[in-house]
Coordinates of C-alpha atoms and ligand atoms in Angstrom, one line a residue:
M210 CA 101.8 68.7 88.5
S211 CA 104.5 70.0 90.7
E212 CA 105.0 68.9 94.8
I213 CA 103.8 71.3 97.3
K214 CA 106.6 72.0 99.6
K215 CA 105.2 71.9 103.2
S216 CA 106.1 75.1 105.4
W217 CA 105.6 76.9 108.8
Y218 CA 106.1 79.8 106.5
K219 CA 103.2 78.6 104.8
E220 CA 100.4 77.2 107.7
M221 CA 100.8 80.8 109.4
A222 CA 99.1 83.5 110.1
V223 CA 100.0 86.8 110.9
Y224 CA 98.9 90.0 112.5
Q225 CA 100.6 93.5 111.6
I226 CA 101.0 95.9 114.4
W227 CA 101.0 99.3 113.6
P228 CA 102.0 99.8 116.7
R229 CA 101.8 104.2 117.2
S230 CA 97.7 103.4 117.5
F231 CA 98.0 99.7 118.6
C232 CA 97.5 100.2 122.6
D233 CA 98.9 102.7 125.1
G234 CA 100.1 101.0 127.7
N235 CA 102.1 104.3 130.1
G236 CA 99.0 106.9 129.2
D237 CA 100.8 109.7 126.8
G238 CA 98.0 108.9 124.6
I239 CA 101.1 107.2 121.7
G240 CA 100.6 103.3 121.7
D241 CA 103.5 101.6 123.0
L242 CA 105.2 97.9 123.6
K243 CA 103.9 97.8 127.0
G244 CA 100.4 98.1 125.3
V245 CA 101.8 95.3 122.9
L246 CA 102.8 93.6 125.7
S247 CA 99.6 93.8 127.3
K248 CA 97.6 92.5 124.7
L249 CA 99.7 89.3 123.2
D250 CA 97.1 86.8 124.8
Y251 CA 94.4 88.7 122.9
I252 CA 96.6 88.5 119.7
K253 CA 97.2 84.3 120.4
S254 CA 93.7 84.1 121.0
L255 CA 93.0 85.1 117.6
G256 CA 94.4 82.5 116.3
V257 CA 97.1 83.9 114.3
D258 CA 100.9 82.9 114.1
A259 CA 103.3 85.7 114.3
I260 CA 102.6 89.5 114.2
W261 CA 104.7 91.6 112.4
F262 CA 106.0 95.2 114.0
S263 CA 105.2 98.4 111.7
P264 CA 109.2 100.2 112.4
I265 CA 109.7 100.5 116.0
Y266 CA 112.9 101.5 116.1
K267 CA 114.5 105.7 117.1
S268 CA 113.2 108.1 113.8
P269 CA 111.9 111.7 114.2
Q270 CA 108.4 109.9 113.3
K271 CA 107.6 112.1 109.7
D272 CA 106.7 109.2 107.5
Y273 CA 105.4 107.5 111.2
G274 CA 108.4 105.4 111.3
Y275 CA 109.7 104.7 107.7
D276 CA 112.2 106.8 108.4
I277 CA 115.0 105.5 110.6
A278 CA 117.2 107.5 112.6
D279 CA 118.7 104.4 114.3
Y280 CA 118.4 100.8 113.5
R281 CA 119.5 99.2 116.4
D282 CA 117.4 101.1 119.0
I283 CA 113.5 101.7 120.0
A284 CA 111.8 104.8 119.4
P285 CA 111.9 106.1 123.3
E286 CA 108.0 106.6 122.7
Y287 CA 107.0 103.5 121.9
G288 CA 109.5 102.0 124.9
T289 CA 113.1 100.7 125.4
M290 CA 114.8 98.1 124.6
E291 CA 114.5 96.1 127.3
D292 CA 110.5 96.8 127.0
F293 CA 111.2 95.2 123.3
K294 CA 112.8 91.9 124.7
A295 CA 109.6 91.4 127.2
V296 CA 106.9 91.7 124.3
L297 CA 109.5 89.2 121.7
D298 CA 109.6 86.6 125.0
G299 CA 106.7 87.0 125.6
A300 CA 104.9 86.3 122.4
H301 CA 107.5 83.2 121.7
E302 CA 106.4 82.3 125.2
R303 CA 103.0 81.8 123.2
G304 CA 104.4 80.6 120.2
L305 CA 103.8 83.4 118.7
R306 CA 107.0 84.1 116.1
V307 CA 107.9 87.7 115.5
I308 CA 108.8 89.5 112.2
M309 CA 110.3 93.0 111.9
D310 CA 110.3 95.7 109.0
L311 CA 113.4 96.4 107.5
V312 CA 113.5 99.8 105.2
V313 CA 116.6 99.8 103.7
N314 CA 115.7 101.7 100.0
H315 CA 116.5 104.9 102.4
T316 CA 116.9 106.4 106.0
S317 CA 115.9 109.2 107.6
D318 CA 117.8 112.6 107.2
Q319 CA 118.2 112.3 110.8
H320 CA 120.1 108.9 110.8
E321 CA 124.1 109.1 111.3
W322 CA 125.1 108.4 108.1
F323 CA 123.2 110.8 106.4
K324 CA 124.2 113.0 108.8
E325 CA 127.7 112.3 107.8
S326 CA 126.9 112.6 104.6
L327 CA 126.3 116.1 104.7
K328 CA 129.5 117.5 105.3
G329 CA 131.0 116.8 102.4
K330 CA 132.1 114.6 98.8
D331 CA 135.5 113.1 100.8
N332 CA 133.2 111.7 104.1
P333 CA 133.1 107.9 103.7
Y334 CA 129.6 108.3 104.5
H335 CA 128.7 110.7 101.0
D336 CA 128.8 107.7 98.8
Y337 CA 126.0 105.8 101.0
Y338 CA 123.5 107.8 99.6
F339 CA 122.8 109.2 95.9
W340 CA 124.1 112.6 95.9
R341 CA 124.5 114.4 92.3
K342 CA 125.0 117.7 90.7
G343 CA 122.3 119.4 89.4
K344 CA 121.9 120.4 85.4
G345 CA 122.6 124.3 85.6
K346 CA 119.6 125.4 87.7
N347 CA 117.5 122.1 87.3
P348 CA 117.5 119.3 89.4
P349 CA 120.5 116.0 88.0
N350 CA 117.2 114.3 85.9
N351 CA 113.1 115.2 86.4
W352 CA 112.5 111.7 88.4
L353 CA 109.8 112.2 90.7
A354 CA 109.0 110.7 94.2
T355 CA 106.1 108.1 94.7
F356 CA 105.5 110.6 97.3
P357 CA 104.2 112.9 95.1
G358 CA 106.9 115.9 94.5
P359 CA 110.1 116.1 93.3
A360 CA 112.7 113.6 94.0
W361 CA 115.7 115.8 94.8
E362 CA 116.2 117.7 97.7
Y363 CA 118.8 120.8 97.1
N364 CA 121.6 121.5 99.6
K365 CA 123.3 125.1 99.4
D366 CA 126.5 124.0 101.3
L367 CA 127.1 121.2 99.1
D368 CA 125.8 122.6 95.7
E369 CA 124.1 119.3 95.3
Y370 CA 121.2 117.4 95.3
Y371 CA 120.2 114.1 97.5
L372 CA 117.3 111.5 95.8
H373 CA 114.8 110.3 97.5
L374 CA 111.6 107.9 96.9
F375 CA 109.2 109.0 99.1
A376 CA 109.7 112.3 101.4
P377 CA 112.1 114.6 101.6
E378 CA 113.1 113.1 104.3
Q379 CA 114.1 109.7 103.5
P380 CA 117.2 110.2 101.5
D381 CA 117.7 107.2 99.2
L382 CA 120.8 104.5 100.8
N383 CA 123.0 104.2 97.2
M384 CA 122.7 100.0 97.5
D385 CA 125.4 99.7 94.9
N386 CA 128.1 100.9 97.3
P387 CA 129.0 97.5 99.4
A388 CA 129.7 99.3 102.2
V389 CA 125.4 99.9 102.6
R390 CA 124.9 96.2 101.7
N391 CA 127.7 95.1 104.5
E392 CA 125.3 97.8 106.8
V393 CA 122.1 95.9 105.7
K394 CA 123.2 92.4 106.1
D395 CA 124.7 93.0 109.9
I396 CA 121.2 95.1 110.8
M397 CA 120.1 91.9 109.7
R398 CA 122.2 89.4 111.6
F399 CA 121.7 92.1 114.6
W400 CA 117.9 91.2 114.8
L401 CA 117.9 87.4 113.3
D402 CA 120.6 87.1 116.2
M403 CA 117.9 88.5 118.9
G404 CA 115.8 86.1 117.8
V405 CA 113.2 88.0 116.1
D406 CA 112.5 85.1 112.9
G407 CA 112.1 87.3 109.8
F408 CA 112.1 90.9 108.1
R409 CA 109.0 92.5 106.6
E410 CA 111.0 94.6 103.7
D411 CA 109.7 98.4 103.1
V412 CA 109.5 98.6 99.5
I413 CA 112.6 95.9 98.8
T414 CA 112.2 96.0 94.7
F415 CA 113.1 100.0 94.6
I416 CA 116.7 99.8 95.9
S417 CA 118.7 99.2 92.6
K418 CA 118.9 102.1 89.7
K419 CA 120.0 102.2 87.0
E420 CA 123.2 103.2 86.2
G421 CA 123.3 106.2 85.6
L422 CA 120.5 107.5 86.6
P423 CA 118.9 108.7 83.2
N424 CA 115.6 110.9 82.8
G425 CA 112.3 108.9 83.0
I426 CA 109.4 108.8 80.8
P427 CA 107.0 111.8 81.9
L428 CA 103.9 110.9 84.1
P429 CA 102.5 113.0 87.1
F430 CA 104.1 111.9 89.5
A431 CA 106.9 108.9 90.2
T432 CA 108.3 109.5 86.8
G433 CA 111.2 107.0 86.5
I434 CA 109.6 103.9 88.7
E435 CA 110.7 102.5 85.3
H436 CA 114.4 102.6 86.3
Y437 CA 114.0 101.8 89.8
K438 CA 110.6 99.1 90.2
F439 CA 112.9 96.2 89.5
G440 CA 116.5 97.6 89.0
P441 CA 119.3 96.1 87.1
H442 CA 121.2 94.8 90.5
L443 CA 118.4 93.7 92.3
L444 CA 118.1 89.8 92.2
E445 CA 121.5 90.2 92.6
Y446 CA 121.8 92.2 96.0
L447 CA 118.6 90.0 97.0
T448 CA 120.6 86.9 96.5
E449 CA 123.2 88.8 98.7
F450 CA 121.1 89.0 101.2
N451 CA 120.5 85.4 101.2
D452 CA 122.8 83.8 101.0
E453 CA 125.0 85.1 103.0
V454 CA 122.5 86.1 106.2
L455 CA 119.0 84.8 105.7
S456 CA 119.8 81.7 104.7
K457 CA 122.1 81.1 108.0
Y458 CA 118.3 81.4 109.4
D459 CA 115.0 80.0 109.8
C460 CA 113.5 82.8 108.9
M461 CA 110.8 84.7 106.7
T462 CA 110.5 87.5 104.5
V463 CA 108.1 89.3 102.8
G464 CA 109.6 91.9 100.1
E465 CA 106.6 94.6 99.8
A466 CA 107.2 94.8 95.8
P467 CA 104.9 97.9 94.9
M468 CA 103.3 97.3 90.7
M469 CA 105.1 93.7 90.5
T470 CA 103.5 90.8 88.4
P471 CA 103.3 87.2 89.0
D472 CA 105.6 86.4 86.3
L473 CA 108.6 89.2 87.6
A474 CA 107.7 87.3 91.4
L475 CA 108.7 83.9 90.3
K476 CA 112.7 85.7 89.6
F477 CA 112.8 86.1 92.9
I478 CA 110.5 83.7 95.1
D479 CA 110.8 80.5 92.8
E480 CA 111.4 77.7 95.7
R481 CA 111.7 74.8 93.0
E482 CA 115.3 73.3 92.9
G483 CA 117.7 75.4 90.4
K484 CA 115.8 78.4 90.9
N485 CA 115.8 82.2 92.7
Q486 CA 113.9 82.1 96.0
T487 CA 116.0 85.3 98.0
L488 CA 112.6 86.0 99.4
K489 CA 109.7 83.3 100.5
M490 CA 107.1 85.4 99.4
M491 CA 106.5 89.2 98.3
F492 CA 103.2 91.4 98.9
N493 CA 102.0 93.0 95.8
F494 CA 99.7 95.9 94.7
Q495 CA 97.8 94.3 91.6
H496 CA 94.1 93.3 94.1
M497 CA 94.1 96.8 95.4
E498 CA 93.9 98.6 92.2
A499 CA 90.3 97.3 91.9
D500 CA 88.2 100.7 92.9
C501 CA 91.3 102.5 91.7
M502 CA 95.0 103.1 89.2
F503 CA 98.2 103.7 90.7
T504 CA 97.2 105.4 94.0
S505 CA 93.8 105.0 95.8
F506 CA 93.6 109.2 95.2
I507 CA 92.9 108.2 91.5
V508 CA 89.6 106.9 92.2
K509 CA 87.6 104.0 89.9
K510 CA 84.6 102.2 90.7
F511 CA 84.6 99.3 91.9
S512 CA 85.4 96.5 90.1
L513 CA 85.3 92.9 91.4
R514 CA 85.9 91.2 87.7
K515 CA 89.2 93.1 88.4
L516 CA 89.8 91.9 91.6
K517 CA 89.3 88.3 90.7
A518 CA 91.7 88.8 88.0
A519 CA 94.2 89.7 90.2
M520 CA 93.9 87.5 92.8
S521 CA 93.1 84.7 90.7
S522 CA 96.4 85.5 88.3
W523 CA 98.6 85.3 91.3
Q524 CA 96.6 82.1 92.7
N525 CA 97.5 80.2 89.7
K526 CA 101.1 81.6 88.3
L527 CA 102.9 80.6 91.9
Y528 CA 101.2 77.5 92.8
G529 CA 103.7 74.9 93.5
K530 CA 105.9 77.6 92.3
G531 CA 106.1 80.4 94.4
W532 CA 104.5 81.5 97.3
N533 CA 101.6 84.3 98.2
A534 CA 101.1 86.6 100.7
L535 CA 97.6 87.0 100.9
Y536 CA 95.8 90.9 102.5
L537 CA 93.3 92.9 101.7
E538 CA 94.6 95.6 104.5
N539 CA 98.3 97.6 106.1
H540 CA 98.5 100.6 107.8
D541 CA 98.9 102.0 103.8
Q542 CA 95.5 101.3 102.5
P543 CA 92.0 102.4 103.6
R544 CA 89.8 100.1 105.6
V545 CA 88.6 97.4 103.2
I546 CA 84.9 97.0 104.3
S547 CA 84.5 100.6 103.2
R548 CA 85.6 99.7 100.1
Y549 CA 85.2 96.5 98.6
G550 CA 82.7 95.5 101.0
S551 CA 79.3 97.5 102.5
E552 CA 80.0 99.6 106.2
K553 CA 75.5 98.9 106.0
Y554 CA 76.8 95.5 105.8
R555 CA 79.8 96.1 107.8
E556 CA 80.3 92.7 110.1
R557 CA 78.7 90.2 107.2
S558 CA 80.7 92.5 104.1
G559 CA 83.4 91.7 107.2
K560 CA 83.2 88.1 106.8
M561 CA 82.4 87.5 103.4
L562 CA 85.6 89.6 102.3
A563 CA 87.9 88.0 105.0
T564 CA 86.5 84.5 104.3
M565 CA 87.3 85.7 100.4
Y566 CA 90.9 86.1 100.6
I567 CA 92.2 83.4 103.5
C568 CA 90.8 80.5 101.9
Q569 CA 92.9 81.3 99.4
S570 CA 96.2 79.8 99.1
G571 CA 99.3 81.7 100.9
T572 CA 100.0 83.3 104.4
P573 CA 97.4 85.7 105.7
F574 CA 97.5 88.6 106.8
I575 CA 95.8 90.7 109.5
Y576 CA 96.1 94.4 110.3
Q577 CA 95.1 95.9 114.1
G578 CA 91.5 96.1 113.7
Q579 CA 90.3 94.3 110.7
E580 CA 89.1 91.8 112.6
I581 CA 86.7 93.9 114.7
G582 CA 86.1 95.3 111.3
M583 CA 87.2 99.0 111.5
T584 CA 86.1 101.5 109.1
N585 CA 87.3 104.5 107.1
I586 CA 87.5 107.8 109.6
R587 CA 86.7 109.8 107.3
L588 CA 88.6 113.2 108.4
P589 CA 86.8 115.8 106.2
E590 CA 89.1 119.0 107.0
L591 CA 92.3 118.6 105.8
S592 CA 94.2 119.7 108.5
M593 CA 93.2 117.4 110.4
Y594 CA 95.4 114.6 108.6
K595 CA 98.9 113.6 109.5
D596 CA 100.2 112.1 106.6
V597 CA 102.8 113.0 105.0
A598 CA 101.6 110.9 101.8
T599 CA 98.2 112.4 102.0
Y600 CA 99.6 116.1 102.1
K601 CA 102.0 115.6 99.2
S602 CA 99.0 113.9 96.9
Y603 CA 96.6 116.7 98.2
N604 CA 98.7 119.3 96.4
I605 CA 99.9 117.7 93.5
C606 CA 95.9 117.0 92.9
K607 CA 95.6 120.9 93.5
K608 CA 98.3 121.4 90.4
L609 CA 96.7 119.4 88.0
G610 CA 93.6 121.4 89.2
F611 CA 90.8 119.3 91.4
S612 CA 88.9 121.7 93.9
H613 CA 89.1 121.8 97.2
E614 CA 85.9 119.9 97.8
N615 CA 87.2 117.5 95.0
I616 CA 90.1 116.8 96.6
M617 CA 88.9 116.5 100.6
K618 CA 86.4 113.8 99.7
R619 CA 89.7 111.7 97.9
C620 CA 91.3 112.1 100.9
M621 CA 88.7 111.0 103.0
H622 CA 88.2 107.1 100.6
A623 CA 91.6 107.0 100.0
S624 CA 94.1 108.4 103.1
R625 CA 96.1 106.3 104.7
D626 CA 94.7 107.5 107.8
N627 CA 91.9 106.4 107.9
A628 CA 93.8 102.9 108.3
R629 CA 95.9 104.9 111.0
T630 CA 92.7 105.8 113.8
P631 CA 93.5 104.1 117.1
V632 CA 92.0 100.2 117.4
Q633 CA 88.9 100.7 119.4
W634 CA 89.8 98.6 122.9
T635 CA 86.3 99.2 124.5
S636 CA 82.9 101.1 124.0
G637 CA 85.1 103.2 127.4
K638 CA 87.1 106.9 127.0
N639 CA 88.9 106.9 123.8
A640 CA 87.7 103.5 123.1
G641 CA 90.4 101.9 125.3
F642 CA 92.7 102.6 124.1
T643 CA 94.6 105.5 126.3
T644 CA 94.5 107.1 129.4
A645 CA 95.2 110.2 128.8
E646 CA 92.8 113.2 128.4
E647 CA 93.7 112.7 124.0
P648 CA 95.1 110.3 122.5
W649 CA 97.5 111.4 119.2
F650 CA 95.3 111.1 116.6
Y651 CA 91.3 110.6 116.0
I652 CA 89.2 107.5 117.5
N653 CA 86.4 106.8 115.1
P654 CA 83.7 107.2 116.7
N655 CA 81.5 104.4 115.6
Y656 CA 83.7 102.6 118.9
T657 CA 80.9 102.4 120.9
E658 CA 79.4 100.1 118.3
V659 CA 82.7 98.6 116.6
N660 CA 85.1 97.6 119.1
V661 CA 87.3 94.2 120.8
E662 CA 85.6 94.2 123.7
D663 CA 81.7 94.0 122.6
S664 CA 82.7 91.6 119.5
E665 CA 84.1 89.3 122.1
K666 CA 80.7 88.6 123.6
D667 CA 78.8 88.0 120.5
P668 CA 79.9 84.8 119.5
D669 CA 78.8 85.9 115.7
S670 CA 81.0 88.8 115.5
L671 CA 83.4 89.2 113.3
L672 CA 86.1 88.8 116.0
N673 CA 85.0 85.0 117.0
Y674 CA 84.0 84.6 112.7
Y675 CA 87.7 85.3 112.1
R676 CA 89.3 82.9 115.1
K677 CA 87.1 80.3 114.0
L678 CA 87.7 80.7 110.6
L679 CA 92.3 81.4 111.1
K680 CA 90.9 77.7 113.3
F681 CA 89.3 76.2 110.8
R682 CA 92.7 76.4 108.2
K683 CA 95.1 75.4 110.6
E684 CA 92.9 72.1 110.6
N685 CA 92.4 71.6 107.2
E686 CA 95.3 71.2 105.1
I687 CA 93.5 72.0 101.5
V688 CA 92.6 75.3 102.7
I689 CA 96.7 76.0 102.6
Y690 CA 97.9 73.9 100.4
G691 CA 94.9 73.4 97.8
K692 CA 95.1 74.0 94.4
Y693 CA 93.0 76.7 93.5
K694 CA 90.6 77.4 90.8
E695 CA 87.5 80.2 89.6
H696 CA 84.5 79.8 88.8
Y697 CA 82.6 82.6 87.2
R698 CA 85.2 84.5 85.9
D699 CA 82.9 86.8 84.2
S700 CA 80.5 87.7 87.4
E701 CA 80.1 91.0 88.6
K702 CA 79.1 90.5 91.9
L703 CA 80.2 86.5 93.1
F704 CA 84.0 85.3 93.7
V705 CA 83.4 81.8 93.4
Y706 CA 86.4 79.4 93.6
E707 CA 87.4 75.6 94.4
R708 CA 90.2 74.5 96.3
S709 CA 91.6 71.0 95.6
Y710 CA 93.9 68.9 97.7
E711 CA 94.4 64.7 98.1
G712 CA 91.1 63.3 96.8
K713 CA 89.0 66.4 98.8
R714 CA 87.6 70.0 97.0
M715 CA 86.0 73.1 98.2
L716 CA 83.7 75.3 97.0
V717 CA 83.7 79.2 98.2
I718 CA 81.1 81.7 97.4
C719 CA 81.2 84.9 98.2
S720 CA 78.4 87.6 97.0
F721 CA 80.0 91.3 96.5
S722 CA 76.7 92.3 96.1
D723 CA 74.0 93.9 98.8
T724 CA 70.7 92.2 97.0
I725 CA 69.4 88.7 96.8
E726 CA 71.5 86.6 94.0
R727 CA 71.0 83.6 92.0
F728 CA 73.8 81.1 92.3
K729 CA 74.3 77.8 90.3
A730 CA 76.2 75.2 91.5
P731 CA 79.6 75.1 88.8
K732 CA 79.2 71.9 86.8
G733 CA 81.1 68.5 88.8
F734 CA 79.6 69.8 92.4
D735 CA 76.8 67.9 94.1
L736 CA 76.1 70.6 96.3
A737 CA 73.9 68.0 98.6
K738 CA 76.8 65.8 98.9
G739 CA 79.4 68.8 100.5
R740 CA 79.2 69.6 103.9
V741 CA 78.9 73.7 104.1
V742 CA 82.1 74.6 106.7
L743 CA 81.7 78.2 107.3
A744 CA 79.3 80.5 106.7
N745 CA 78.3 84.0 107.8
Y746 CA 74.5 84.0 107.3
D747 CA 74.1 80.2 108.4
Y748 CA 75.0 77.0 108.3
A749 CA 71.9 74.8 106.7
N750 CA 72.5 73.3 103.4
P751 CA 69.8 74.6 100.7
G752 CA 70.1 70.7 99.4
F753 CA 69.6 72.4 95.8
D754 CA 72.9 73.1 93.0
S755 CA 70.6 76.1 92.7
F756 CA 70.0 78.8 95.3
N757 CA 69.5 82.7 96.3
L758 CA 73.1 84.2 98.4
K759 CA 71.8 86.9 100.4
P760 CA 73.6 90.4 100.3
Y761 CA 77.2 90.1 100.9
E762 CA 76.8 86.1 101.7
A763 CA 79.6 84.0 102.0
K764 CA 79.5 80.0 102.1
V765 CA 82.0 77.1 101.8
F766 CA 81.2 73.9 101.7
M767 CA 83.3 71.2 102.1
F768 CA 83.4 67.1 99.9
D769 CA 85.4 65.1 101.0
Ligands
NOJ420 C1 106.3 101.4 102.7 C2 105.8 101.4 103.4 O1 104.9 100.6 103.5 C3 105.2 102.8 103.9 O2 104.1 103.2 104.8 C4 106.1 104.2 103.6 O3 105.8 105.1 103.1 C5 107.0 103.4 102.2 N1 107.0 102.6 102.0 C6 108.1 104.4 102.6 O4 108.8 103.5 103.5

């Protein structure tokens, strides 16, 4: 068996901030850096070691910051560079690292490079993007964007189209142009030299497109994806970024990698001698498809077996070779309690889900509000939504013939806006998020019950459970470095696995059922000899190898 290498980025836990909805420090209704500064002690108190900031750069906010107009400036609604430096220093003083979002598959159409590129073919910035002639009256190829809709936008003055894999306001950068890669390296150096500790790299696996941009196999959306999901020069470009910049700093990277499989991931994140570790880890999507297909708009019944198969395959295939990034929520995913857990058993299922993923091997990421068990808001009217991808998905569903009522149900379940409502700090006005009359976006009406202030007071709250869990992980190397083995793979109700490390074993038992389930210890475990170290009901050791699990119960046994 391969020796597992130890490293700080493996031992840490990361808290993700989506700045617009985190905390408003200046009373204008929009979350900002002053708000973040005021909450650094809270973040530290969770037991995390780093903050990942979703984009805080200057941006027209068509895709809430994932459309960057200036990579070296802060969005004025979030504050100034001085404010950012105060947050960076404040975080570092508390022993929290800071990870920035690096969005270089595309820019905003308001970026100077794009504005220059519009000036014509002779402009050096023209080749920063994919400008192409159409085919007769049609676009250059049949690609569709991953935000449903065409992937090409026509410009009359130039009589050319430009490629955008996301919204039309997010033109794709031409990474085959060495000048663009030099820009990316300079941006990385700019932030690393300022003292940031790494990057979450947005759809980084899409940056290389197949030469000639050939037609793709027709699909209802994302036609052409086979030509860029891990394109021909991806490894080469990631290696260049790593060799020339990242490897010179003690930093961490996590690449967002849609459609990634563990076998393929190892081509980019293999830490063994003589292999390619161009990124430290990747965010894969396979485990987020246990209740949907490809996009959360194509809803399916939740399948625990699908969830387990996805997670276990990453656990097994990466062990001793690469490192996992563990997550259940982020700004693109509806709230997990509303998906994989139960709103009826909100805190219980929240604790179970937290146990289930944080006790696996990998670096856990926790999204703002997840720690208090925020749930989907389910906005009933289309006009209430803000997210560009929701509107695009609505349109495509309409084209496919679904009724308005049917699509609204999908939006309520699947829209990214479910995860983007303001963090619920208190049970007071505007959930303590802002002192303005109106926050920028709807607050989930359950804030009177679900909020940080009340969770702080309750020793049994989900919030305090997260603290306990993260402390437990930090104090027990087995949770970080142990080998993973799944039991009862076929169960549709129970997720059971063990971890083993240096002679110790740990058994993690999680019920995904809303009724009582009988549990029997897997062969080789004598539960009476174990200690219950984590539980979301009671810590009593049942003393028998067979016992009943309550709805959404989680119990972790340690065998020293
Ligand atoms: C992934 C980001 O997480 C998402 O929010 C964004 O819309 C797309 N990439 C495009 O940047």
